[in-house]
XYZ file of C-alpha atoms in Angstrom:
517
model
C -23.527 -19.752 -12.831
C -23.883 -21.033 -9.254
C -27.635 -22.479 -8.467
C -29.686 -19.020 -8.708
C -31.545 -17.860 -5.153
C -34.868 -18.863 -4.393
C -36.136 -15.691 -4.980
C -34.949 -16.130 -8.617
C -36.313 -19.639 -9.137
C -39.206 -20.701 -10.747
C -40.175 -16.960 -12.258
C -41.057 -17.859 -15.274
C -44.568 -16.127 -16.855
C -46.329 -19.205 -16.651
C -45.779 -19.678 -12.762
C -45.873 -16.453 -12.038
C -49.767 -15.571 -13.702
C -50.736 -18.701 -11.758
C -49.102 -17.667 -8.037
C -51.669 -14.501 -8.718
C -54.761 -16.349 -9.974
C -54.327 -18.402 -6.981
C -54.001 -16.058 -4.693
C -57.824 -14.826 -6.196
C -61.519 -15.996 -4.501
C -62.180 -19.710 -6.416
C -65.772 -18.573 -6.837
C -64.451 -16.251 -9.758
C -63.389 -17.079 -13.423
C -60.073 -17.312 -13.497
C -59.925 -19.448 -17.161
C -57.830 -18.190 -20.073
C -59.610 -15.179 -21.287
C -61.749 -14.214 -18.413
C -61.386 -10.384 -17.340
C -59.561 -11.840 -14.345
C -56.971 -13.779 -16.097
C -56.581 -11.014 -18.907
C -55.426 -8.612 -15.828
C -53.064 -10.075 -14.356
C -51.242 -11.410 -17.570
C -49.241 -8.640 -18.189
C -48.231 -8.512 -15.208
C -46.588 -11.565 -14.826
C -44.638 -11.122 -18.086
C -43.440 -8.055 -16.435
C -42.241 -9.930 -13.409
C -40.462 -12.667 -15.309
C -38.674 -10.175 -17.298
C -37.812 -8.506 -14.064
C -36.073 -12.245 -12.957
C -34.552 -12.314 -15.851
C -32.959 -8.721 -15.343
C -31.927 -9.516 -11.885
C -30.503 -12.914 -13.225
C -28.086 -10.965 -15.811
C -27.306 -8.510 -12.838
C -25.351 -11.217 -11.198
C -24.354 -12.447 -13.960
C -22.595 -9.390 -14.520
C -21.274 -8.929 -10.898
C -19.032 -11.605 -10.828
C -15.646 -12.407 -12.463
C -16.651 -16.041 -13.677
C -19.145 -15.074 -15.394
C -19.424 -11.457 -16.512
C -18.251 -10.086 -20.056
C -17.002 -7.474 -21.906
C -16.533 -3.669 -20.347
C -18.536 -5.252 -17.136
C -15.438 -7.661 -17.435
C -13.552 -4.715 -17.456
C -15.231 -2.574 -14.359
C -14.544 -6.085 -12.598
C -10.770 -6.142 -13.294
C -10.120 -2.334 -12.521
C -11.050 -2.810 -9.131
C -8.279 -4.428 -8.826
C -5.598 -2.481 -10.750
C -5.630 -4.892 -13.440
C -6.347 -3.255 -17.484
C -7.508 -5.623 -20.793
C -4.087 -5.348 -22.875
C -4.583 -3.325 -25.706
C -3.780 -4.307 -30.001
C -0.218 -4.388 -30.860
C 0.660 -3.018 -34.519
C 3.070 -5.673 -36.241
C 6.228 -3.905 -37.822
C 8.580 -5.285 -40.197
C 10.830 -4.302 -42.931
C 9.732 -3.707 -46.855
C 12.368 -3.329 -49.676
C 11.577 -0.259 -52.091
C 12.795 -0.092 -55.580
C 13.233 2.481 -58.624
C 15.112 5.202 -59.513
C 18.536 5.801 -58.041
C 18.461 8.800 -55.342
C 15.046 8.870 -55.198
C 14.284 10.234 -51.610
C 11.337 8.471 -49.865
C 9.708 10.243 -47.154
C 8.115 9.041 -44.013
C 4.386 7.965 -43.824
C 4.160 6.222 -47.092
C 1.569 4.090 -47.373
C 1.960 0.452 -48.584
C 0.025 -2.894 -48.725
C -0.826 -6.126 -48.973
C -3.640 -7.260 -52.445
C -7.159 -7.997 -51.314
C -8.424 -11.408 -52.368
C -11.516 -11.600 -53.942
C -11.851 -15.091 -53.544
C -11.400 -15.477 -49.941
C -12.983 -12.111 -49.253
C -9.569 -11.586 -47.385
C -9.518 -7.258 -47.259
C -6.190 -5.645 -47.564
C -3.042 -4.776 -44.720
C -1.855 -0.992 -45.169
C 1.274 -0.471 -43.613
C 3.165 3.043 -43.119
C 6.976 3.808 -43.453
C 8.406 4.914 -40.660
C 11.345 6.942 -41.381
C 12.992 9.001 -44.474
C 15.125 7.035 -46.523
C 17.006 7.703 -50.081
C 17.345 4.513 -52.947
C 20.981 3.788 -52.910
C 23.162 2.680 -55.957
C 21.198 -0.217 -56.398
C 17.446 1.673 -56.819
C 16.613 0.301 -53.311
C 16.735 0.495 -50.171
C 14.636 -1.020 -46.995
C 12.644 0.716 -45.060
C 10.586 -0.260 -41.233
C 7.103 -0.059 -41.339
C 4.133 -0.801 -38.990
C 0.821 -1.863 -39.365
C -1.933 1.109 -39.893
C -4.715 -1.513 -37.614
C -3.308 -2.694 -34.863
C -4.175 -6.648 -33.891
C -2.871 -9.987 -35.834
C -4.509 -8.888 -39.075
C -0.781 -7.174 -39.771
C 1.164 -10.502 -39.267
C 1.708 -11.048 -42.642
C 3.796 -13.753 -44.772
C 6.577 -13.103 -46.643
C 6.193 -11.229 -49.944
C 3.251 -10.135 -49.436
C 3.419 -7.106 -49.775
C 3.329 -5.758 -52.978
C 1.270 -2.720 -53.326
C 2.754 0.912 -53.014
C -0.420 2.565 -52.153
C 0.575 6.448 -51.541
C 2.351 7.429 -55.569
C 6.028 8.152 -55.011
C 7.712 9.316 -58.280
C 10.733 7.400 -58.817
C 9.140 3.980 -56.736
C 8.085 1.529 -58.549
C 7.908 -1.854 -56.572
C 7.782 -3.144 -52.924
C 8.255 -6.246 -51.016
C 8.995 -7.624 -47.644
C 11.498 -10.444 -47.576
C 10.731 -11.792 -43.952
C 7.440 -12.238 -42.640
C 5.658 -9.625 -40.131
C 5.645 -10.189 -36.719
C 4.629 -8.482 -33.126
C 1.034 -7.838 -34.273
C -1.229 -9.160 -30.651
C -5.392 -8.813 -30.896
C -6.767 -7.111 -27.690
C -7.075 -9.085 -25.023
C -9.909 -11.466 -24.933
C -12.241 -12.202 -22.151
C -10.976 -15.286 -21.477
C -7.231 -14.135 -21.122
C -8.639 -11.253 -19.079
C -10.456 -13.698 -17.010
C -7.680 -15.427 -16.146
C -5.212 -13.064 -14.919
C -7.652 -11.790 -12.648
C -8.199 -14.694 -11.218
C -4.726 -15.415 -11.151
C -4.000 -11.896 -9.302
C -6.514 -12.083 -6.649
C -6.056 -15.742 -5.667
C -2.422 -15.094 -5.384
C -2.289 -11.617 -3.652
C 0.825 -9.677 -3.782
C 3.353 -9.890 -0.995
C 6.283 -7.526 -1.859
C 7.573 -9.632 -4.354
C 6.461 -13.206 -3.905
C 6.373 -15.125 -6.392
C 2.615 -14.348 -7.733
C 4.049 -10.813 -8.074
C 6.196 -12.301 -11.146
C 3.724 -14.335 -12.882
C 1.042 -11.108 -12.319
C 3.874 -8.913 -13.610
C 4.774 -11.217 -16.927
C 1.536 -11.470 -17.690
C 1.158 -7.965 -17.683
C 3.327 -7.104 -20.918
C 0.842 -8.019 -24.167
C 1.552 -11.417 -25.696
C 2.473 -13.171 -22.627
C 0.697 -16.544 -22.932
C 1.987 -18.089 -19.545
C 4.671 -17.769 -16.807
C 6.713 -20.420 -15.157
C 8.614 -19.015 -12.171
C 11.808 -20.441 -9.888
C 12.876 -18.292 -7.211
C 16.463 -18.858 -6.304
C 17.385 -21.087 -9.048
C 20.693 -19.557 -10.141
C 21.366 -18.592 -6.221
C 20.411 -16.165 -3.677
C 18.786 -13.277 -4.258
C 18.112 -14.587 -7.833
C 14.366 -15.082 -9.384
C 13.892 -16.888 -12.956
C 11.105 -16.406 -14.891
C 10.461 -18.447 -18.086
C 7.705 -17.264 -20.343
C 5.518 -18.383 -23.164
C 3.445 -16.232 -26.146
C 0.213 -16.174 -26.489
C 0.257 -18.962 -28.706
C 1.802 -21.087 -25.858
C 5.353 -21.884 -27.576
C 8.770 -20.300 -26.699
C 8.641 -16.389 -26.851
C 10.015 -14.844 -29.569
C 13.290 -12.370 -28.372
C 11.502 -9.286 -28.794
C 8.667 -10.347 -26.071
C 11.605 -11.592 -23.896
C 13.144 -7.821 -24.142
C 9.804 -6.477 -23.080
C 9.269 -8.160 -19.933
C 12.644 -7.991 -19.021
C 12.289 -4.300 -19.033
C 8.958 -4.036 -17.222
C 9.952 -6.298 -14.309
C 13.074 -5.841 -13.915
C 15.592 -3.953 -16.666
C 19.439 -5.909 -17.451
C 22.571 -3.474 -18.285
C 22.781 -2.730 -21.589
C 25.223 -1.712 -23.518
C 25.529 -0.576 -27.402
C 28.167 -0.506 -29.683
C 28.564 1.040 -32.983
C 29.747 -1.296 -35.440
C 32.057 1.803 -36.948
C 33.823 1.775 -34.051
C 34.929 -1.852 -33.236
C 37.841 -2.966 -34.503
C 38.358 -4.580 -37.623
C 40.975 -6.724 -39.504
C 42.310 -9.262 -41.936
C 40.676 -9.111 -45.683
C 37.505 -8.201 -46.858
C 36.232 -5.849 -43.808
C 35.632 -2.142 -44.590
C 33.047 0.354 -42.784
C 29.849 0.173 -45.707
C 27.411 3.168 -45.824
C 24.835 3.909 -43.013
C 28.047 3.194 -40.748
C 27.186 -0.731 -40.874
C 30.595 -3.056 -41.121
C 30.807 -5.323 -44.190
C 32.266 -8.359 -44.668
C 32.567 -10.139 -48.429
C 34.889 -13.086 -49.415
C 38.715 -12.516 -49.837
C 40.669 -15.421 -51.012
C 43.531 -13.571 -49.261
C 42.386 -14.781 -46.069
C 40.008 -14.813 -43.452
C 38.545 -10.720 -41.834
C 37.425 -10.032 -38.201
C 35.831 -7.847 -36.280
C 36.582 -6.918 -32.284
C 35.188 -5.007 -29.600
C 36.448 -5.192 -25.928
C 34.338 -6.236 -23.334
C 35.604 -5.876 -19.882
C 35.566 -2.481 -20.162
C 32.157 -2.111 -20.443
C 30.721 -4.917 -18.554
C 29.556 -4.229 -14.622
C 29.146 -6.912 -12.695
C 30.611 -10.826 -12.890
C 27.641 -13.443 -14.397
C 26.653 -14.465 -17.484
C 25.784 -11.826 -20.135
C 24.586 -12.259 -23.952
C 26.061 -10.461 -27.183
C 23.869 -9.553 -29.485
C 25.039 -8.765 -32.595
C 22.201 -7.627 -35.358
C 23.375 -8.795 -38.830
C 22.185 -9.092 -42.774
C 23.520 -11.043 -46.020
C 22.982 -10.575 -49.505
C 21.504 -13.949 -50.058
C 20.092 -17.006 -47.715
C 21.443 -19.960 -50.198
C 24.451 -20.698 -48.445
C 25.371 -24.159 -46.691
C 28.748 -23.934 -45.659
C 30.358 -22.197 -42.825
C 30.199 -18.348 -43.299
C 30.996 -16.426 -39.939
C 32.144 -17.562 -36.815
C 31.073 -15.198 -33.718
C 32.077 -15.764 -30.289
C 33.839 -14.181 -26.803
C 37.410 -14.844 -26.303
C 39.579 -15.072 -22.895
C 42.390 -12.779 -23.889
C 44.098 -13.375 -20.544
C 43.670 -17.560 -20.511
C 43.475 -17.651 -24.515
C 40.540 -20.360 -24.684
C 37.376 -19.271 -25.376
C 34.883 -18.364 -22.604
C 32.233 -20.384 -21.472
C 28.221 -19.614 -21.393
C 28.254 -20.670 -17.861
C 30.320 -20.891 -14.891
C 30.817 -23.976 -14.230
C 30.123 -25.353 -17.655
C 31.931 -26.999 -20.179
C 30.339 -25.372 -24.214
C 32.516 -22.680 -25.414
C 30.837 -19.665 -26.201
C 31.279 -19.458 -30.109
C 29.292 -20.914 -32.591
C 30.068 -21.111 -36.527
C 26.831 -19.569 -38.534
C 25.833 -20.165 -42.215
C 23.956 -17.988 -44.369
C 20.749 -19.962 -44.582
C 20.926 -19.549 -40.701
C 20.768 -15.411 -41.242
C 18.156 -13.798 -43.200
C 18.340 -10.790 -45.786
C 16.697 -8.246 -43.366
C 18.628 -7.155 -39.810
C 18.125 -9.908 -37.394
C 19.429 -10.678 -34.299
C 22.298 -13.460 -33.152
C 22.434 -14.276 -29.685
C 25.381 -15.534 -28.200
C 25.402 -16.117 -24.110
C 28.730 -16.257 -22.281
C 30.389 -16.407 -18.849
C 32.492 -13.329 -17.206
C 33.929 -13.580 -14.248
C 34.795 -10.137 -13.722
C 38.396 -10.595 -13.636
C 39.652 -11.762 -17.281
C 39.894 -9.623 -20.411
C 37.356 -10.850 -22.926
C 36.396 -9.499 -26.311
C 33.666 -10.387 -29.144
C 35.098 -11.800 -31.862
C 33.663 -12.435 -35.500
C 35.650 -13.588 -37.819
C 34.181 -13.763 -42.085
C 35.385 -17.590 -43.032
C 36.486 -18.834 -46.307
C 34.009 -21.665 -46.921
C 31.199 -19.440 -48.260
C 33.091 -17.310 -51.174
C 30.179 -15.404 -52.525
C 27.834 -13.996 -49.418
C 27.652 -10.451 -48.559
C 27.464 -9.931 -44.518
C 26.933 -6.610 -42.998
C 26.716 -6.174 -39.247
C 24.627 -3.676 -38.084
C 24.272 -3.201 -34.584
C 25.995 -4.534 -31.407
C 24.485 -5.006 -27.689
C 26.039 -6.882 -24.423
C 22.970 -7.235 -21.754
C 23.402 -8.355 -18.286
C 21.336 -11.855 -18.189
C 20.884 -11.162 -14.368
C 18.782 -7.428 -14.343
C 20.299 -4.357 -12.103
C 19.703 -4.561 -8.810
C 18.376 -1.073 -8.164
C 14.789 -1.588 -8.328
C 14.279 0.401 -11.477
C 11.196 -2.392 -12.820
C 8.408 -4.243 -10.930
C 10.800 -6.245 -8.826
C 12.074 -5.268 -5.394
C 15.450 -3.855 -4.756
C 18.155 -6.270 -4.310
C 16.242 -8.874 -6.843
C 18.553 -10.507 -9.782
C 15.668 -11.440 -12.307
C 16.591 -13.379 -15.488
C 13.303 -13.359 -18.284
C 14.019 -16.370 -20.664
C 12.023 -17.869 -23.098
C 10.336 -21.555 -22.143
C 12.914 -24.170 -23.800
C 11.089 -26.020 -26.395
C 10.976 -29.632 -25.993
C 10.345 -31.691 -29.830
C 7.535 -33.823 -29.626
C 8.071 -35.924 -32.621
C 5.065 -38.459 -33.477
C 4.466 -41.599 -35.924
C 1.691 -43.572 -36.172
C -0.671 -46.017 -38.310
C -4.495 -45.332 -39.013
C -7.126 -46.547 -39.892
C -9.745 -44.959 -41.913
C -13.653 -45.155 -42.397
C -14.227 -45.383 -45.720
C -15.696 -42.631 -47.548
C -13.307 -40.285 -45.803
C -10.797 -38.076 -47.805
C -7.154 -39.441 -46.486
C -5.237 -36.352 -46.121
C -7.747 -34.333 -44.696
C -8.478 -36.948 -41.769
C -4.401 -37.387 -41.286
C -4.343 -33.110 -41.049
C -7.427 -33.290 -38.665
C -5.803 -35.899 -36.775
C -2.761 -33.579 -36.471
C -4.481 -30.230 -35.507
C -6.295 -32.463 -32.371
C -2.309 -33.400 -31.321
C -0.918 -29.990 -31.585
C -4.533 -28.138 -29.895
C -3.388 -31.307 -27.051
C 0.074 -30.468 -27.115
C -0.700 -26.546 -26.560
C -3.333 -27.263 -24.041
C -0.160 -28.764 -21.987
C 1.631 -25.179 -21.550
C 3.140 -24.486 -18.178
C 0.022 -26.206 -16.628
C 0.480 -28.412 -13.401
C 1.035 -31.528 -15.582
C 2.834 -30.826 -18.433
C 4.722 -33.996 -19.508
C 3.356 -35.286 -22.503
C 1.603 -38.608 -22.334
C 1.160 -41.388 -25.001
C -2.405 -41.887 -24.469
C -3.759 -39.144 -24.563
C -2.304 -38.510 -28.126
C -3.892 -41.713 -28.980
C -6.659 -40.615 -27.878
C -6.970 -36.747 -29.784
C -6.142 -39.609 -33.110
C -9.139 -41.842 -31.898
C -11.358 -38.186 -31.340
C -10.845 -37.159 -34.989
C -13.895 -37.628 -37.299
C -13.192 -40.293 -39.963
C -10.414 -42.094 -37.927
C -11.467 -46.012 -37.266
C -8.491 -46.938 -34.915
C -4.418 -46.351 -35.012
C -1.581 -48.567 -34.176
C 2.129 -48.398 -33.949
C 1.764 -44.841 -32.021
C 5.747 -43.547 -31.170
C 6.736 -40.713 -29.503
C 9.709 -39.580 -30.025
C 10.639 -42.947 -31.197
C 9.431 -44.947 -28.181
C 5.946 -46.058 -26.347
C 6.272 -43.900 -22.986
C 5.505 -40.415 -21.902
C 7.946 -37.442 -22.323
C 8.752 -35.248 -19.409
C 8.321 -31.672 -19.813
C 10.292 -29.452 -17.404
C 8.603 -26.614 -15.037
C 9.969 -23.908 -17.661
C 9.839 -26.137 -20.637
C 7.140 -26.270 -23.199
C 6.309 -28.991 -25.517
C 6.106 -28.454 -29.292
C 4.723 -30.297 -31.883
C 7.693 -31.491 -34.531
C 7.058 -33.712 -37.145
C 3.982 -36.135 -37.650
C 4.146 -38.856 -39.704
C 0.879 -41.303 -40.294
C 1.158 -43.772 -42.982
């Protein structure tokens, strides 16, 4: 807090007891235990608590230093709400008896550790489902307590809490995700701060970062008006954790600031040919190996597609197994009228396809982006098309989606009408780092060289969309030199050489690997 007024200084009980005996005739006793000094005693611890009230009272009046709901009061002044606990969701894999019908709101969990005093997750099922062929079938769930606590690892689950005849085991193959603690003071702090020193002004751009950071999990905002051309307003955002954001937080703020033209197909109604395509159950497409050749699936685009710019097909897909090395699908949009394929910009030269192996997929639905260039003119189409390399893994395409990467332009979000906002995730840039210590002796090796680590990446993170981001030699040296147990280091690289990395205005560094011999 600021230096405290002079009517608040110097009130402690001590001071204050003698201001009064002063103030007394000297010809009376005014010595510890006299009737005079035994009066006005309690008063003066009164008055000192009294300062010390009036000292948490503007404590508690202003941003920089209040707390909790007064934090809150503060911020609602000004429009602005603490962002509430996110539940994490995922997907859990039930098995038993064939047929057996599993109804919504089942209960499962996590095992408590008695060791670590670690309590168990409940999750609930969120739908009906039915154990097919197999004995299983996977189900989404979300957390029962909203907050982290529900991000858990794979497998971890294990425990089918509410009885369900016919179930006998559960497990999640992919790790939980999405789960965001409320809002702490600090973060709360911050965006208020950030809103009313950077006022709104019809959609500058402090409306944007205010907006971003807005939508739970947003850990910072990096904004460039005009960077793709007039009219057009990029914003670049990190998670809470201050690395790239994950898709599912890019969807979000898309929507809130500004929403993109969507557009979903069902995968039983795109086309499909060659060998080894059929339409599987739950109306998802599947693709196995067929030495007879290679299989595809099509869906038109130009059809659907409103407006000329860059778009992004998303195309939600499983396999049967996560093993595979060699080239298993290969998904990208094709110029029917030039017969190349399309771009992923427009003026650039990579071809929007990509060739995807299995351990590049995972064994629950997950999305695959793929970004490419229309120019409103040409007849384009998805194309994914089941290779020959991989003969044994299962693929099944779920779900299809084309979205606009520029948003609509009719106001329908936060931004003004007439605004072309693109929400991206911060591109990652590897900070790779090697180096040579020396240790004190007495010190355990491999827990100094993973202290010595942690102090790089809590440097590394501390660099996020700040006003100098580039990552500089030095000061990794010197989070090595701050670690307890470390005598000196030599032979520091990063990223192979001796200088500084740049970090970009929507970039964000990220700790690779770290290697200290």
């Amino acid at each position: 807090m600021a230096t405290l007024p002079n009517y608040l200084q110097d009130q402690t009980e001590e001071s204050i007891r003698q201001r009064m005996l002063d103030s007394l005739p000297s010809d009376l006793d005014k010595s510890e235990g006299s009737f005079i000094w035994d009066a006005v005693a309690p008063a003066s611890i009164e008055l000192a608590q009294a300062a010390i009230w009036a000292q948490e009272v503007l404590r508690r009046g202003f941003a920089g230093t209040t707390f909790g709901s007064y934090l809150d009061l503060r911020c609602e002044e000004h429009g602005l709400t603490r962002r509430a606990a996110v539940k994490a969701t995922g997907q859990v894999k039930l098995t038993g008896k064939v047929g057996t019908v599993v109804p919504t709101g089942i209960r499962v969990a996590t095992p408590a550790d008695r060791v670590t005093g670690t309590s168990s997750v409940e999750f609930v099922t969120k739908q009906e489902i039915t154990l097919d062929g197999t004995g299983a079938a996977t189900v989404a769930v979300e957390a029962l307590q909203a907050g982290a606590i529900g991000n858990v690892s794979s497998g971890a689950i294990s425990i089918v809490v509410t009885p369900v005849p016919g179930v006998t085991t559960v497990t999640n193959a992919a790790a939980f995700g999405g789960g965001i603690d409320t809002e702490t003071d600090a973060s709360l702090s911050v965006r208020f701060l950030q809103k009313v020193r950077s006022p709104s002004a019809g959609g500058n751009k402090a409306d944007y970062i205010n907006w971003a950071l807005e939508v739970p999990g947003v850990g910072g905002v990096s904004v460039v008006p005009v960077r793709d051309g007039p009219g057009t307003v990029s914003v670049a955002i990190i998670g809470s954790n201050n690395e790239p954001a994950d898709q599912a937080l890019v969807d979000k703020v898309q929507a809130f600031i500004a929403p993109s033209w969507k557009h979903a197909v069902v995968p039983g109604t795109m086309t499909t040919s060659g060998y080894g395509v059929s339409i599987d159950s739950g109306n998802a497409i599947k693709m196995e190996y067929s030495s007879s050749g290679n299989g595809s699936v099509s869906q038109q685009l130009h059809a659907l597609l409103q407006q000329p710019g860059i778009w992004k097909a998303r195309t939600k897909m499983r396999v049967d197994g996560i093993d595979g090395t060699d080239p298993l699908l290969q998904i990208g949009v094709w110029n029917v009228t030039t017969e190349v394929w399309t771009k992923t910009t427009p003026n650039g030269t990579e071809e929007a396809v990509k060739t995807v192996r299995a351990n590049e997929l995972d064994v629950t639905s997950a999305d695959w982006m793929q970004n490419f260039y229309w120019n409103g003119q040409d007849q384009v189409e998805l194309r994914i098309t089941r290779l020959q390399s991989d003969s044994s893994t299962v693929v099944w395409i779920d779900f299809c989606e084309f979205l606009s990467t520029f948003s609509k332009v009719s106001g329908e979000g936060k931004a003004p009408v007439g605004a072309r906002v693109t929400v991206e995730s911060a591109a990652s840039v590897l900070i790779n780092i090697s180096a040579t210590l020396t240790i004190t002796g007495g010190y355990n090796e491999a827990s100094v060289k993973a202290a010595a680590e942690q102090n790089i990446a809590q440097y590394i993170k501390s660099l996020a969309f700040s006003d100098d981001n580039d990552v500089r030699n030095m000061r990794i040296g010197q989070a090595i030199l701050d670690t307890t147990g470390v005598q000196d280091y030599a032979n520091l690289l990063v990223n192979g050489g001796t200088g500084n990395i740049p970090v970009g205005i929507q970039e964000v560094a990220v700790l690779g690997v770290v290697s200290f011999s």
